[in-house]
Amino acid sequence: VGITLFPPSAARTDVTFWLSAPQEEAIPVPVGTEVATMRTESEEAVVFATERELTVVPCELRHLLVQHQGEPAADRTHDLAEDDKDLLCFSESPDPGDCMLLGLSAAVPHCAVVLDLDSRVDGVGVDPRQPPLVWEAWTADGWQPCEVDRDGTGGLNRPGEVVLHVPGGHVLSRNAGQEGGWIRCRVTEPLPGQPFYTTSPTIRAAEAFTIGGTTAAVHAE
């Protein structure tokens, strides 16, 4: 029927290695490290081996900037350090393109990073299950999306943790005169029927640390 089949090839997948706790030193995961699915009564375990070296790089939060649409980023790190002061994440009446930028102490390519945010909000108007936000990281190719593993803040609506998978091209860069491994939370245009921010959420405290890393793996059998 004129169809040419592809030759057989080994199955591939992405594997995330989670740390039991944040570490002070970088943790290497060598090429060829094997992982396996759970063995059951009816199925054998499927074994995979990593295809590239992974380094889980420790980090902490060094800088916090706020950038309103069309304006330069403003350093709010010292404001965040003041006790019991709520800092606006975006402009008072947020616009699509407003950003909150978090400067990490190191670039963390392929790593899973936890942002522990003391977020607070009063009648902000968004649906915590589908906030008009996107998380991105600065890479050698510009801003690239981060995969959100989970968002315990409900779109910056309450205190909680946001766990992000940082893309592989993450690099150190300068923003508003400060060097860091930059991650940003950007307000997006709402989808049809999606509630939008009426006022900006705020944060009172923020921390960041690395909790794991992701690499590609190939079927090892």
C-alpha positions in Angstrom: 0.0 0.0 0.0 3.0 2.3 -0.3 3.8 2.6 3.4 7.3 2.2 4.7 7.6 1.2 8.3 10.2 2.9 10.5 12.8 0.4 11.9 12.4 -0.6 15.5 13.9 1.8 18.1 14.3 1.8 21.9 11.6 3.5 23.9 12.7 6.9 25.4 11.3 9.0 28.2 12.2 11.8 30.6 13.1 10.8 34.2 13.0 13.1 37.2 15.3 12.4 40.1 13.9 13.9 43.3 16.1 14.8 46.3 14.9 13.8 49.8 16.0 17.3 50.9 17.8 20.3 49.4 21.6 19.9 49.3 24.4 22.4 49.7 26.6 20.7 47.0 25.8 19.8 43.4 24.6 16.3 42.9 25.8 14.5 39.7 23.7 11.8 38.1 26.1 9.9 35.7 25.2 8.8 32.2 23.9 5.2 32.2 22.2 5.5 35.6 19.4 2.9 35.6 15.8 3.4 36.8 12.8 1.0 36.5 9.1 1.0 36.7 7.4 -0.9 39.5 7.2 -4.6 39.0 3.8 -6.1 39.4 2.3 -9.7 39.6 1.5 -9.5 35.9 4.3 -7.3 34.5 8.0 -7.2 34.7 9.8 -4.0 35.6 10.8 -1.8 32.6 14.4 -0.6 32.9 15.6 2.7 31.5 19.2 4.2 31.5 19.9 7.9 31.4 21.3 9.2 28.1 23.1 12.3 29.4 24.8 13.5 32.5 22.6 15.4 34.9 23.8 17.8 37.6 21.3 18.9 40.3 22.6 22.4 41.1 21.7 24.0 44.5 20.3 27.5 44.5 18.7 30.1 46.6 16.7 33.3 45.9 19.0 36.4 45.6 16.8 39.0 43.8 13.2 39.9 43.2 12.2 42.4 40.5 8.8 43.7 39.4 8.2 44.8 35.8 5.1 46.5 34.6 4.1 46.1 30.9 6.3 48.4 28.8 8.4 49.6 31.7 11.9 48.7 33.0 12.2 46.2 35.7 12.4 47.6 39.3 14.4 45.9 42.1 12.2 45.1 45.0 14.6 42.8 46.9 15.0 45.1 49.9 11.2 45.7 50.1 10.7 41.9 50.3 13.2 41.8 53.2 11.2 44.1 55.3 9.1 42.4 57.9 5.3 42.2 57.5 5.3 44.2 54.3 3.2 43.0 51.4 4.8 43.5 48.0 2.7 43.8 44.9 3.6 41.1 42.4 2.4 43.1 39.4 1.0 46.6 38.8 -1.9 47.5 41.1 -4.4 46.7 38.3 -2.5 44.0 36.4 -2.1 44.1 32.7 -1.0 41.2 30.4 2.8 41.4 30.2 3.3 42.4 33.8 6.0 40.2 35.4 7.5 39.2 38.7 11.2 38.1 38.2 13.1 35.9 40.6 16.9 35.9 40.4 18.4 32.6 41.6 22.0 32.4 42.9 22.9 29.9 40.1 21.7 28.7 36.7 19.8 25.5 37.2 19.3 23.8 33.7 17.3 20.6 33.7 16.6 21.1 37.5 13.3 21.1 39.5 13.1 24.2 41.6 10.8 24.9 44.5 9.6 28.5 45.0 8.2 28.8 48.5 6.0 31.9 48.3 4.0 33.6 51.1 1.4 34.9 48.7 -1.7 36.8 49.9 -4.7 38.0 48.1 -8.1 39.6 48.9 -10.8 39.4 46.3 -8.5 39.3 43.4 -11.0 37.8 41.0 -9.1 34.9 39.3 -9.9 31.2 39.4 -7.1 29.5 41.4 -7.4 26.4 39.2 -6.6 28.4 36.0 -4.8 31.6 36.7 -3.8 33.8 33.7 -0.1 33.2 34.4 2.9 31.5 32.8 6.2 30.7 34.3 9.4 31.1 32.2 13.2 30.9 32.5 15.8 33.0 30.8 17.9 30.8 28.5 20.5 31.3 25.8 17.6 31.4 23.4 15.6 34.0 25.4 12.6 33.3 27.6 11.4 29.7 27.5 8.4 28.1 29.3 8.9 26.1 32.5 6.8 23.1 33.1 4.7 23.6 36.3 4.9 20.4 38.3 2.4 21.8 40.9 1.2 25.2 42.1 0.2 25.2 45.7 -0.4 28.9 45.6 -3.4 28.7 43.3 -2.0 31.4 41.0 -0.4 33.5 43.9 -3.7 33.4 45.8 -2.3 31.8 49.0 0.9 30.8 50.7 2.4 27.7 49.2 5.0 26.1 46.9 5.4 26.3 43.2 7.5 23.5 41.7 9.0 24.3 38.3 11.0 22.2 35.8 13.6 24.6 34.4 14.5 24.2 30.7 18.0 23.0 29.8 19.3 26.3 28.4 19.0 28.2 31.6 21.9 30.6 32.0 23.1 33.4 34.3 22.3 36.9 33.0 21.9 40.5 34.2 18.5 42.2 34.8 18.1 45.6 36.3 21.9 45.5 37.1 21.6 42.3 39.0 23.1 38.9 38.0 21.1 35.7 38.5 19.5 32.7 37.0 16.2 34.4 36.2 12.8 32.9 36.4 9.7 35.0 35.9 5.9 34.8 36.4 4.2 36.6 33.6 0.5 37.7 33.4 -1.1 36.5 30.1 -4.1 37.5 28.1 -7.1 35.7 29.6 -8.8 33.0 27.5 -12.5 33.4 26.7 -14.4 33.0 30.0 -11.2 32.9 32.1 -11.4 35.2 35.1 -8.7 37.9 35.3 -7.0 39.8 38.1 -8.8 42.8 39.4 -6.0 43.7 41.8 -2.5 42.4 42.1 -1.7 39.5 44.4 1.1 40.2 46.9 3.9 38.3 48.6 5.4 38.8 52.0 8.3 36.4 51.8 9.9 34.1 49.2 12.5 31.3 49.2 13.9 29.1 46.4 15.8 25.8 46.4 16.5 22.9 44.1 14.7 19.7 44.8 15.6 17.5 41.8 16.5 17.3 38.1 15.2 15.7 34.9 17.1 14.0 32.1 16.3 11.8 29.1 16.5 8.0 29.4 16.3 5.1 26.9 15.0 1.6 27.4 17.9 -0.4 28.6 16.9 -4.0 27.7 
